[in-house]
Coordinates of C-alpha atoms in Angstrom, one line a residue:
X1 CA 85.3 96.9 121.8
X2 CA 84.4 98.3 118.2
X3 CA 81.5 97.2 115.8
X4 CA 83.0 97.2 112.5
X5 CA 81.6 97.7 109.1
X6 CA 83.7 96.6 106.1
X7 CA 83.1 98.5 102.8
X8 CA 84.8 98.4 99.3
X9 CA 85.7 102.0 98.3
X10 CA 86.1 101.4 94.4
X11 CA 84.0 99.2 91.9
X12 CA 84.2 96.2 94.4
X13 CA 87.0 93.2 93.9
X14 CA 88.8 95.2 96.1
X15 CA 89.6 92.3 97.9
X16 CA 86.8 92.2 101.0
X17 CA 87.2 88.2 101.3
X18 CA 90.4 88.1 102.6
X19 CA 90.0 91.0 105.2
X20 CA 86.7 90.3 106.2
X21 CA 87.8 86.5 107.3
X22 CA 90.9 88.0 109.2
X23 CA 88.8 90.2 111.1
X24 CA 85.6 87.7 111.4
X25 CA 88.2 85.5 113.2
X26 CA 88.3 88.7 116.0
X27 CA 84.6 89.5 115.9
X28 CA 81.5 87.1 117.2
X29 CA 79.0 88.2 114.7
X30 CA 79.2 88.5 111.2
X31 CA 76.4 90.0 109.1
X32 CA 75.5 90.6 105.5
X33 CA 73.8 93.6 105.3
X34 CA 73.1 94.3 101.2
X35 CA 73.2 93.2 98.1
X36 CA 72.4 89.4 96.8
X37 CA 74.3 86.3 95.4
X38 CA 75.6 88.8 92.9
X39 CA 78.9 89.7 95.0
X40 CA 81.3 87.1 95.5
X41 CA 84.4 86.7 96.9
X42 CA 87.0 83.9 98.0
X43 CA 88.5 83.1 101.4
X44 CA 91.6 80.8 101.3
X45 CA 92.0 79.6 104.5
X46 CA 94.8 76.9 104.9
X47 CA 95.2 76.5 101.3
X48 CA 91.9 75.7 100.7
X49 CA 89.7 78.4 98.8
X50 CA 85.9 78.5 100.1
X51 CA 84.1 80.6 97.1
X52 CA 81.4 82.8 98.4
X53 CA 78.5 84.9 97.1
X54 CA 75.6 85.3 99.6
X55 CA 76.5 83.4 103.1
X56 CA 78.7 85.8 105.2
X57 CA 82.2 85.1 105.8
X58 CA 81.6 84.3 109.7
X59 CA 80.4 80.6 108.6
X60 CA 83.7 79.3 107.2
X61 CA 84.5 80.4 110.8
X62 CA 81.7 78.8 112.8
X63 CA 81.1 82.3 114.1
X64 CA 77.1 83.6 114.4
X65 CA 76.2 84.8 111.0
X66 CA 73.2 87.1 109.4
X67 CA 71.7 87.4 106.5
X68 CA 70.2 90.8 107.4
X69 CA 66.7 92.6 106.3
X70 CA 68.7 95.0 103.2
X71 CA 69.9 91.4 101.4
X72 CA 67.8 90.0 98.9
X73 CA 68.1 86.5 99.1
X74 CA 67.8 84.2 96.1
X75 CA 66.5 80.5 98.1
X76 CA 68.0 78.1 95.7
X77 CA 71.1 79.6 95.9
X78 CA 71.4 79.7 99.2
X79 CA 70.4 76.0 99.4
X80 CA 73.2 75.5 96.9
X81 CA 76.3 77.4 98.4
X82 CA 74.9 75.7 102.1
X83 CA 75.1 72.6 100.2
X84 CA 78.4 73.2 98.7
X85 CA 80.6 74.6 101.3
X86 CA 79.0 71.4 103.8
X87 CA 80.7 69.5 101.0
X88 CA 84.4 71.3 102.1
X89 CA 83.9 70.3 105.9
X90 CA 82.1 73.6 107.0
X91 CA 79.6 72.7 109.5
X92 CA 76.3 74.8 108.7
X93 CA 73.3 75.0 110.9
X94 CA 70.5 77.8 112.1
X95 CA 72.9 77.6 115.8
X96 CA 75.5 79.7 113.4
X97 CA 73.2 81.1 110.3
X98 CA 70.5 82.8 110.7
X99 CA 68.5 85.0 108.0
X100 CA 66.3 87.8 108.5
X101 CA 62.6 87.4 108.7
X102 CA 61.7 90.3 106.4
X103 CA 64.2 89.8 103.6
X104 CA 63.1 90.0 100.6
X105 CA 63.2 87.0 97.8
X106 CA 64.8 86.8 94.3
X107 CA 62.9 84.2 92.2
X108 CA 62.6 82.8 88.9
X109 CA 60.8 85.8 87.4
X110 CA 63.7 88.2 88.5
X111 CA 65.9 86.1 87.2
X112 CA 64.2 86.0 83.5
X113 CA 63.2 89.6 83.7
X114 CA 67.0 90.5 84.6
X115 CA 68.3 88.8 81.9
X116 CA 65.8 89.8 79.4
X117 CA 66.4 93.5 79.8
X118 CA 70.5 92.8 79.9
X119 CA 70.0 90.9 77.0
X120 CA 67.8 93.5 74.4
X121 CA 69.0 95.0 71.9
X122 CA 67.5 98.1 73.0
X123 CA 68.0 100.0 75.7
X124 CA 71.2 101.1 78.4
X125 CA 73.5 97.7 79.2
X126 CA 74.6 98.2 83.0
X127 CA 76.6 94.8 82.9
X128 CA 74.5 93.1 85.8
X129 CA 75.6 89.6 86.6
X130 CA 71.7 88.6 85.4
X131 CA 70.6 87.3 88.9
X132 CA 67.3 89.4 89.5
X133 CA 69.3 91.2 92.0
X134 CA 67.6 94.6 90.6
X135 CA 64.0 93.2 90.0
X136 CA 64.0 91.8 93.5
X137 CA 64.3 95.3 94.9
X138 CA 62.2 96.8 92.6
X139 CA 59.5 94.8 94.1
X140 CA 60.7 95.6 97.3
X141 CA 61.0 99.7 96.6
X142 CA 56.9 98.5 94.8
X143 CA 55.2 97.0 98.0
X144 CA 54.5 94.0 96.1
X145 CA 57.8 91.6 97.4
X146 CA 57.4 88.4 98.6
X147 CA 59.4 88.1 101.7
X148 CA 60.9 85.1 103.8
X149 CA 58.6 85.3 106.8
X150 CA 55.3 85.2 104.2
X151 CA 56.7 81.2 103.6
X152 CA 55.6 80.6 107.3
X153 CA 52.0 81.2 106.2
X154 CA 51.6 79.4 103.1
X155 CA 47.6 80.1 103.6
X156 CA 48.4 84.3 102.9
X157 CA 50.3 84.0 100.2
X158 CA 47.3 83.3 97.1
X159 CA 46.9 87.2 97.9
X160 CA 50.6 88.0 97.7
X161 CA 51.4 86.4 94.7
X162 CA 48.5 87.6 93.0
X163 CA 49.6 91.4 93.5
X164 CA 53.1 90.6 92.5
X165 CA 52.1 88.7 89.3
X166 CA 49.5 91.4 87.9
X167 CA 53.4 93.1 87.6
X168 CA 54.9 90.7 86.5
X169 CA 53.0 89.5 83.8
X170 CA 52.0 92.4 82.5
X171 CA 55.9 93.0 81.8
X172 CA 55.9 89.8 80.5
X173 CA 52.8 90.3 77.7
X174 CA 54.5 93.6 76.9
X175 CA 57.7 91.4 76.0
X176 CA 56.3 88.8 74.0
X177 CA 56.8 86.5 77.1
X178 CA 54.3 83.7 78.4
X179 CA 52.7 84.6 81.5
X180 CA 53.4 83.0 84.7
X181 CA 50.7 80.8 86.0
X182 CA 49.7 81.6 90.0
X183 CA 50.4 78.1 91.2
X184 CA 53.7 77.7 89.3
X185 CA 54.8 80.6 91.7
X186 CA 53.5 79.0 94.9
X187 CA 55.0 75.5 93.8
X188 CA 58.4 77.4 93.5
X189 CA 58.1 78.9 96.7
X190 CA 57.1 75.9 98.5
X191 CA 59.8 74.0 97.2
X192 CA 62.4 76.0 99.3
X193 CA 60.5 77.0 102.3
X194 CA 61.4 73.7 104.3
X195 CA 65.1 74.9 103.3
X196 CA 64.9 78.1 104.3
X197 CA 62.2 78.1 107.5
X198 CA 64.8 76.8 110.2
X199 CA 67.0 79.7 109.8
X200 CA 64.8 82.8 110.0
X201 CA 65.0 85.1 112.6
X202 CA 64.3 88.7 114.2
X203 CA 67.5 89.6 113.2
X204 CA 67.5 92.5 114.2
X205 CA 66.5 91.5 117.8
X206 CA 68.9 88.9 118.0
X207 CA 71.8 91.3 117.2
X208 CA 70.7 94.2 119.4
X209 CA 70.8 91.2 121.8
X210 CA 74.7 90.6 121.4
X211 CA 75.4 94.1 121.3
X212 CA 74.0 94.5 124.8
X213 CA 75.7 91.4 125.9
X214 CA 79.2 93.6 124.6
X215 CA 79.9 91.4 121.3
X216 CA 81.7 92.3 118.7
X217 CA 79.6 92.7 115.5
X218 CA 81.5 93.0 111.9
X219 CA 78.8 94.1 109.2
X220 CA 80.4 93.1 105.8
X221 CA 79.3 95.0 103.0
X222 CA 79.2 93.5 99.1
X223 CA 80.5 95.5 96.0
X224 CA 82.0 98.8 96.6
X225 CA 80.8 102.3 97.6
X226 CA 81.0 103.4 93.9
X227 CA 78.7 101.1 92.6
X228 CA 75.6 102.8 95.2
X229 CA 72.6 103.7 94.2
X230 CA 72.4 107.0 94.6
X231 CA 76.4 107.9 95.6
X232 CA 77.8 105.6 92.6
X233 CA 78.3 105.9 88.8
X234 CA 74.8 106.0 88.2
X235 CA 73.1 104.2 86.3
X236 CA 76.2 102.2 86.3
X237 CA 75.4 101.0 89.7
X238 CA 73.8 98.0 91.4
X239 CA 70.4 98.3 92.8
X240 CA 70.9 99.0 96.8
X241 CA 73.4 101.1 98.4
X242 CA 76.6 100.0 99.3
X243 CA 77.8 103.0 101.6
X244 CA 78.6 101.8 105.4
X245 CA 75.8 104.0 106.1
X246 CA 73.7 101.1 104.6
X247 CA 75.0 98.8 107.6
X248 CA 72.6 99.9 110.3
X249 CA 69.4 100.2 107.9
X250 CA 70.2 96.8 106.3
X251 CA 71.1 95.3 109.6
X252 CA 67.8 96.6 111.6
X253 CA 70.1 98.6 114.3
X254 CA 70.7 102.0 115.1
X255 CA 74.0 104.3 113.6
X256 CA 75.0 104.8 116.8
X257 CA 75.8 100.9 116.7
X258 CA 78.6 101.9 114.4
X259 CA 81.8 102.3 115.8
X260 CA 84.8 102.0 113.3
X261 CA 84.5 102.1 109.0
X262 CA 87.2 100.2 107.3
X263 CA 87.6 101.1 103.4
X264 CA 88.9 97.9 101.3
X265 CA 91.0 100.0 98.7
X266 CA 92.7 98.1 96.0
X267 CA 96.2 99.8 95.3
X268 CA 95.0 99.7 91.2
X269 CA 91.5 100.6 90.1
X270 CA 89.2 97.2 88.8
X271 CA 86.0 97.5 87.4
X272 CA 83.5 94.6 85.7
X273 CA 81.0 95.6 83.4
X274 CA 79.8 98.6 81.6
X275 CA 80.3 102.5 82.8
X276 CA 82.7 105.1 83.0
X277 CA 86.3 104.3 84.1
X278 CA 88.2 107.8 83.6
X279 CA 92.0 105.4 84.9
X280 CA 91.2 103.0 82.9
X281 CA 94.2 101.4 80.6
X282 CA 93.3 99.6 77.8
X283 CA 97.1 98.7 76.8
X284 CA 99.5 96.6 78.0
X285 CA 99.5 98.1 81.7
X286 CA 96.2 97.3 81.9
X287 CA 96.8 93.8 80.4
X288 CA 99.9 93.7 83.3
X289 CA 97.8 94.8 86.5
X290 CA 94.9 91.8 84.9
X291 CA 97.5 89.3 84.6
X292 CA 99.4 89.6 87.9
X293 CA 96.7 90.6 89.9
X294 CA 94.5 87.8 88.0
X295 CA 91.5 90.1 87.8
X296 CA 88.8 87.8 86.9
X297 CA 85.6 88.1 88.6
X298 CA 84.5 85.4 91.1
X299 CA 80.7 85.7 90.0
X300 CA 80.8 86.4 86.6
X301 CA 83.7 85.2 84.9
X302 CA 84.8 88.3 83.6
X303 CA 87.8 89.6 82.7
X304 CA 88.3 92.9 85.2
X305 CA 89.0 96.2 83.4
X306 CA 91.8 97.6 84.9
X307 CA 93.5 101.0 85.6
X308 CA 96.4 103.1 87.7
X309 CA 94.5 104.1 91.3
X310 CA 91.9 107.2 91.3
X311 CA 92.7 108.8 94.5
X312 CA 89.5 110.9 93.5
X313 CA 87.1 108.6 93.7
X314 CA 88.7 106.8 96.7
X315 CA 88.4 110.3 98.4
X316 CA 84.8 110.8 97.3
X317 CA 83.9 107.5 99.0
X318 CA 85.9 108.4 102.0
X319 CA 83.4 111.1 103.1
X320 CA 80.0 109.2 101.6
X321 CA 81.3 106.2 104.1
X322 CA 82.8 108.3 106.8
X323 CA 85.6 105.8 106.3
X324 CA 88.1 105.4 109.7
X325 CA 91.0 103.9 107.7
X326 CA 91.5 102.2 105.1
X327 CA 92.9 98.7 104.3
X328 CA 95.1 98.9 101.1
X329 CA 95.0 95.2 99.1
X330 CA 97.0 93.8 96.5
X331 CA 100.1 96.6 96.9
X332 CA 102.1 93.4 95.6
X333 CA 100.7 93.3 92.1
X334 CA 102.4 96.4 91.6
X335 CA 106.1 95.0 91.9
X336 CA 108.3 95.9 89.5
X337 CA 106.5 98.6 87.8
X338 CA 109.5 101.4 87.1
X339 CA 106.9 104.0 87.0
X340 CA 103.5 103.9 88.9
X341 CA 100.5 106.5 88.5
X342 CA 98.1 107.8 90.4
X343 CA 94.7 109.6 89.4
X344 CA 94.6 113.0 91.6
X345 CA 92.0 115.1 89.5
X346 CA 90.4 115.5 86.3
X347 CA 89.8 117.6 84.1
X348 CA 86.3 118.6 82.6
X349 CA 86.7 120.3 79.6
X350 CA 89.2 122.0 80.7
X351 CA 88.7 123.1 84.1
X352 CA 90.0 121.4 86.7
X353 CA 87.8 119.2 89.6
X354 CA 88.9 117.1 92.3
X355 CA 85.4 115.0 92.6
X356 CA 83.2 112.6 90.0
X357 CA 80.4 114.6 88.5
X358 CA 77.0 113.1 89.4
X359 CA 76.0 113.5 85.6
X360 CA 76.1 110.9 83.3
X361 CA 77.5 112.3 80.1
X362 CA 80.1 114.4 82.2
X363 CA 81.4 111.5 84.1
X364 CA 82.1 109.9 80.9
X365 CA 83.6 113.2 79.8
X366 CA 86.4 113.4 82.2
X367 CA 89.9 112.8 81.6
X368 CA 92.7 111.7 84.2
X369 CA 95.1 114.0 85.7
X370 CA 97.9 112.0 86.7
X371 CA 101.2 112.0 89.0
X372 CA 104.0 109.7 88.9
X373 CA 105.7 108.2 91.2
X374 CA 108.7 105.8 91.2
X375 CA 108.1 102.1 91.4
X376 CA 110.1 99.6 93.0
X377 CA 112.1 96.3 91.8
X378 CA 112.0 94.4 95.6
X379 CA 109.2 92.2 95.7
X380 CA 106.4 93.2 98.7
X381 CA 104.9 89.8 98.5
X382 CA 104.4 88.2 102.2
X383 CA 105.2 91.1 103.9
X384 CA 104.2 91.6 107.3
X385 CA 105.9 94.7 108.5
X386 CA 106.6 97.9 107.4
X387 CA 110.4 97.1 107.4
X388 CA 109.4 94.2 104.7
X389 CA 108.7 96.8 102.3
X390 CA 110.6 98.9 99.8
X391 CA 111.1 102.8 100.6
X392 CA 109.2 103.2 97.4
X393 CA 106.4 101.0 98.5
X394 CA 106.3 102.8 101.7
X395 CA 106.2 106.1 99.9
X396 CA 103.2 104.9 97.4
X397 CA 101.2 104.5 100.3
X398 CA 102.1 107.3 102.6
X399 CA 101.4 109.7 99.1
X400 CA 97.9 107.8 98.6
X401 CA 97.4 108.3 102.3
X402 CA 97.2 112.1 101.9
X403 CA 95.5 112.0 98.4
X404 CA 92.7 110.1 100.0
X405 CA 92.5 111.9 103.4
X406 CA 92.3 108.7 105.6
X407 CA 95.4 106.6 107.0
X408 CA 96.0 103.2 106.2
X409 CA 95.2 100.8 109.0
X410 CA 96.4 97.5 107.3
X411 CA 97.8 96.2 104.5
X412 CA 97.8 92.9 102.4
X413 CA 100.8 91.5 100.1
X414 CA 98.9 88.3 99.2
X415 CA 95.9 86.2 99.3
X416 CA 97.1 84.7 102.3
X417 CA 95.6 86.0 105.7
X418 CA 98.8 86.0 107.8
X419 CA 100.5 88.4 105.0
X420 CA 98.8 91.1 106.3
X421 CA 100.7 94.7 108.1
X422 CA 98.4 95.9 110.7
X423 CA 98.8 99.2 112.0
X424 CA 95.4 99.8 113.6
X425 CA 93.1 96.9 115.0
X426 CA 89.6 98.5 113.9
X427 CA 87.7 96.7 116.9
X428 CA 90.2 98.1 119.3
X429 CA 89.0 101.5 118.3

């Protein structure tokens, strides 16, 4: 049987929710392995819609869940979402959740510095969702990070907090901002660790535990592979990486724990926030693809900018994933479109280039090369074979197939989990 990791291969919203609860219902462990309370997504499961941001998907199943050592975990959030999804009938407890000892902590001073720096006047807007995601790894990257194990020893942490305020605060003077008192911090911090305590673990002993014992481990990724660190639309980008390589570090196990990389690829292009979008339409097939595909992001709020697919970036995260197959969402959305597009190069002024430029400026430089190809007028909604689709249909995804260079191993017509075509089961790999 196959460990699985599950990675977005656009500007995440590919739809991840959905496939990752269809395939947690297969695996016995679920982990979170990056990112923060910053990438959310929505499981509907029997009608009902359980909204999350941080928790992995495995809990609205009772399966084992992590929290691994790459996520940076915000505690009164997570108290929050634990208390809000108990609310919906989802039993939550450290037998099924557990959270890595040496994760790293968002509080209140991420939050305000996050916001600040989003908020100037001054300066390069990235569009972050204002939730100290970045300064929490900052912090991290700095050595000075307070960490969920250091709550177990209340009597260490004077020491900790006064290295990571003589940072803080001296950001904070050169702001205008009033400094943050030492016991303020260790108030905050005590406040949650009763919350938090039950559920930390050696994470990465427990799972090298089940993958001995021959259990099936999914590792669910949050945003998508173009929004990494150093392989995404820099400084467009969040603040950790997002490639499936990022699995096994985040995790605490080896690569060779790895066994199958499934690429969520939307069949359009979404992004939310700032940075370059060379697909982008802003016109009315933008406004079409937002409306039916209601492209509003779970998190934020925000409208989605949308676009026809890239298959050039899709390819570039392809290789900087070492993606198996890919599962193509939201093909539906695209119904009765006459004429559908598709991104297969750019140019750069004027010379052709089948990949995104790592620069800056010439990312934003690039224009769209395009190819069209015919839409269709029969509805691929609820579709569960490939005799359900449209020879059009079929042909949009066999064409994006070889533009991407990786086959399609399922694919979803609708938010529901049953309207799903497999064609390869990942952990039978």
């Amino acid at each position: 049987m196959a460990n699985v990791v599950v990675v977005g291969s656009q500007w995440g919203d590919e739809g991840k929710g959905k496939i990752v609860d269809w395939l947690s219902e297969r695996a016995d462990v679920v982990v979170r392995y990056q990112g923060g309370h910053n990438a959310g997504h929505t499981l509907v499961i029997d009608g009902v819609s359980y909204k999350l941001s941080l928790l992995p998907s495995g809990v609205v199943r009772g399966k084992l869940s992590v929290i691994g050592n790459g996520v940076v975990v915000d505690p009164h959030h997570f108290v929050s979402e634990v208390a809000r999804l108990r609310e919906q009938g989802v039993t939550i407890s450290p037998q099924c959740l557990r959270i890595a000892d040496n994760a790293t902590l968002i509080l209140s001073l991420h939050r305000d510095l996050d916001a600040i720096r989003e908020g100037s006047n001054s300066g390069l807007k990235i569009g972050t969702t204002r939730r100290g995601i970045g300064p929490a790894y900052e912090d991290k990257v700095g050595r000075r990070a307070i960490r969920v194990v250091d709550l177990a020893n209340p009597a260490g942490l004077d020491e900790k907090i006064e290295r990571l305020l003589g940072h803080h605060n001296a950001l904070r003077r050169g702001m205008g901002l009033e400094e943050i008192s030492a016991g303020t911090l260790r108030q905050e911090l005590m406040a949650v660790a009763g919350d938090i305590l039950p559920y930390m673990d050696r994470t990465w002993a427990l799972l090298e535990e089940k993958r001995r014992s021959g259990a099936r481990i999914l590792f669910e990724g949050a945003q998508g592979a173009l929004l990494d660190i150093d392989h995404g639309t820099y400084p467009f980008v969040t603040s950790s990486n997002t490639v499936a390589g990022q699995a096994a570090a985040g995790a605490g196990l080896g690569p060779g724990t790895i066994d199958y990389v499934l690429g969520i690829t939307k069949a359009y292009t979404t992004r939310v926030g700032e940075g370059p979008f060379p697909a982008e339409q802003d016109n009315e097939v933008g406004q079409f693809l937002g409306e039916r595909g209601r492209e509003i992001g779970v998190v934020t709020g925000r409208n989605r900018r949308c676009g026809w697919f890239d298959a050039v970036l899709v390819r570039q995260s392809v290789v900087t994933s070492g993606m198996n197959g890919i599962a193509l969402t939201k093909l539906d959305v695209l119904d009765g479109m006459e004429k559908i597009k598709v991104c297969t190069g750019y140019d750069l002024q004027g010379t052709r280039i089948d990949y995104l430029p790592a620069a800056m400026e010439a990312q934003s430089e690039v224009k769209p090369i395009y190819e069209t190809l015919e839409g269709w007028q029969h509805t691929t909604a609820g579709a569960r074979s490939w005799a359900d689709l449209p020879a059009e249909a079929v042909k949009y995804v066999r064409r994006i197939e070889e533009l991407i260079g990786c086959p399609a191993a399922m694919l979803s017509t609708s938010p529901e989990r049953l309207d799903t075509i497999l064609v390869h089961d990942p952990f039978q790999d």
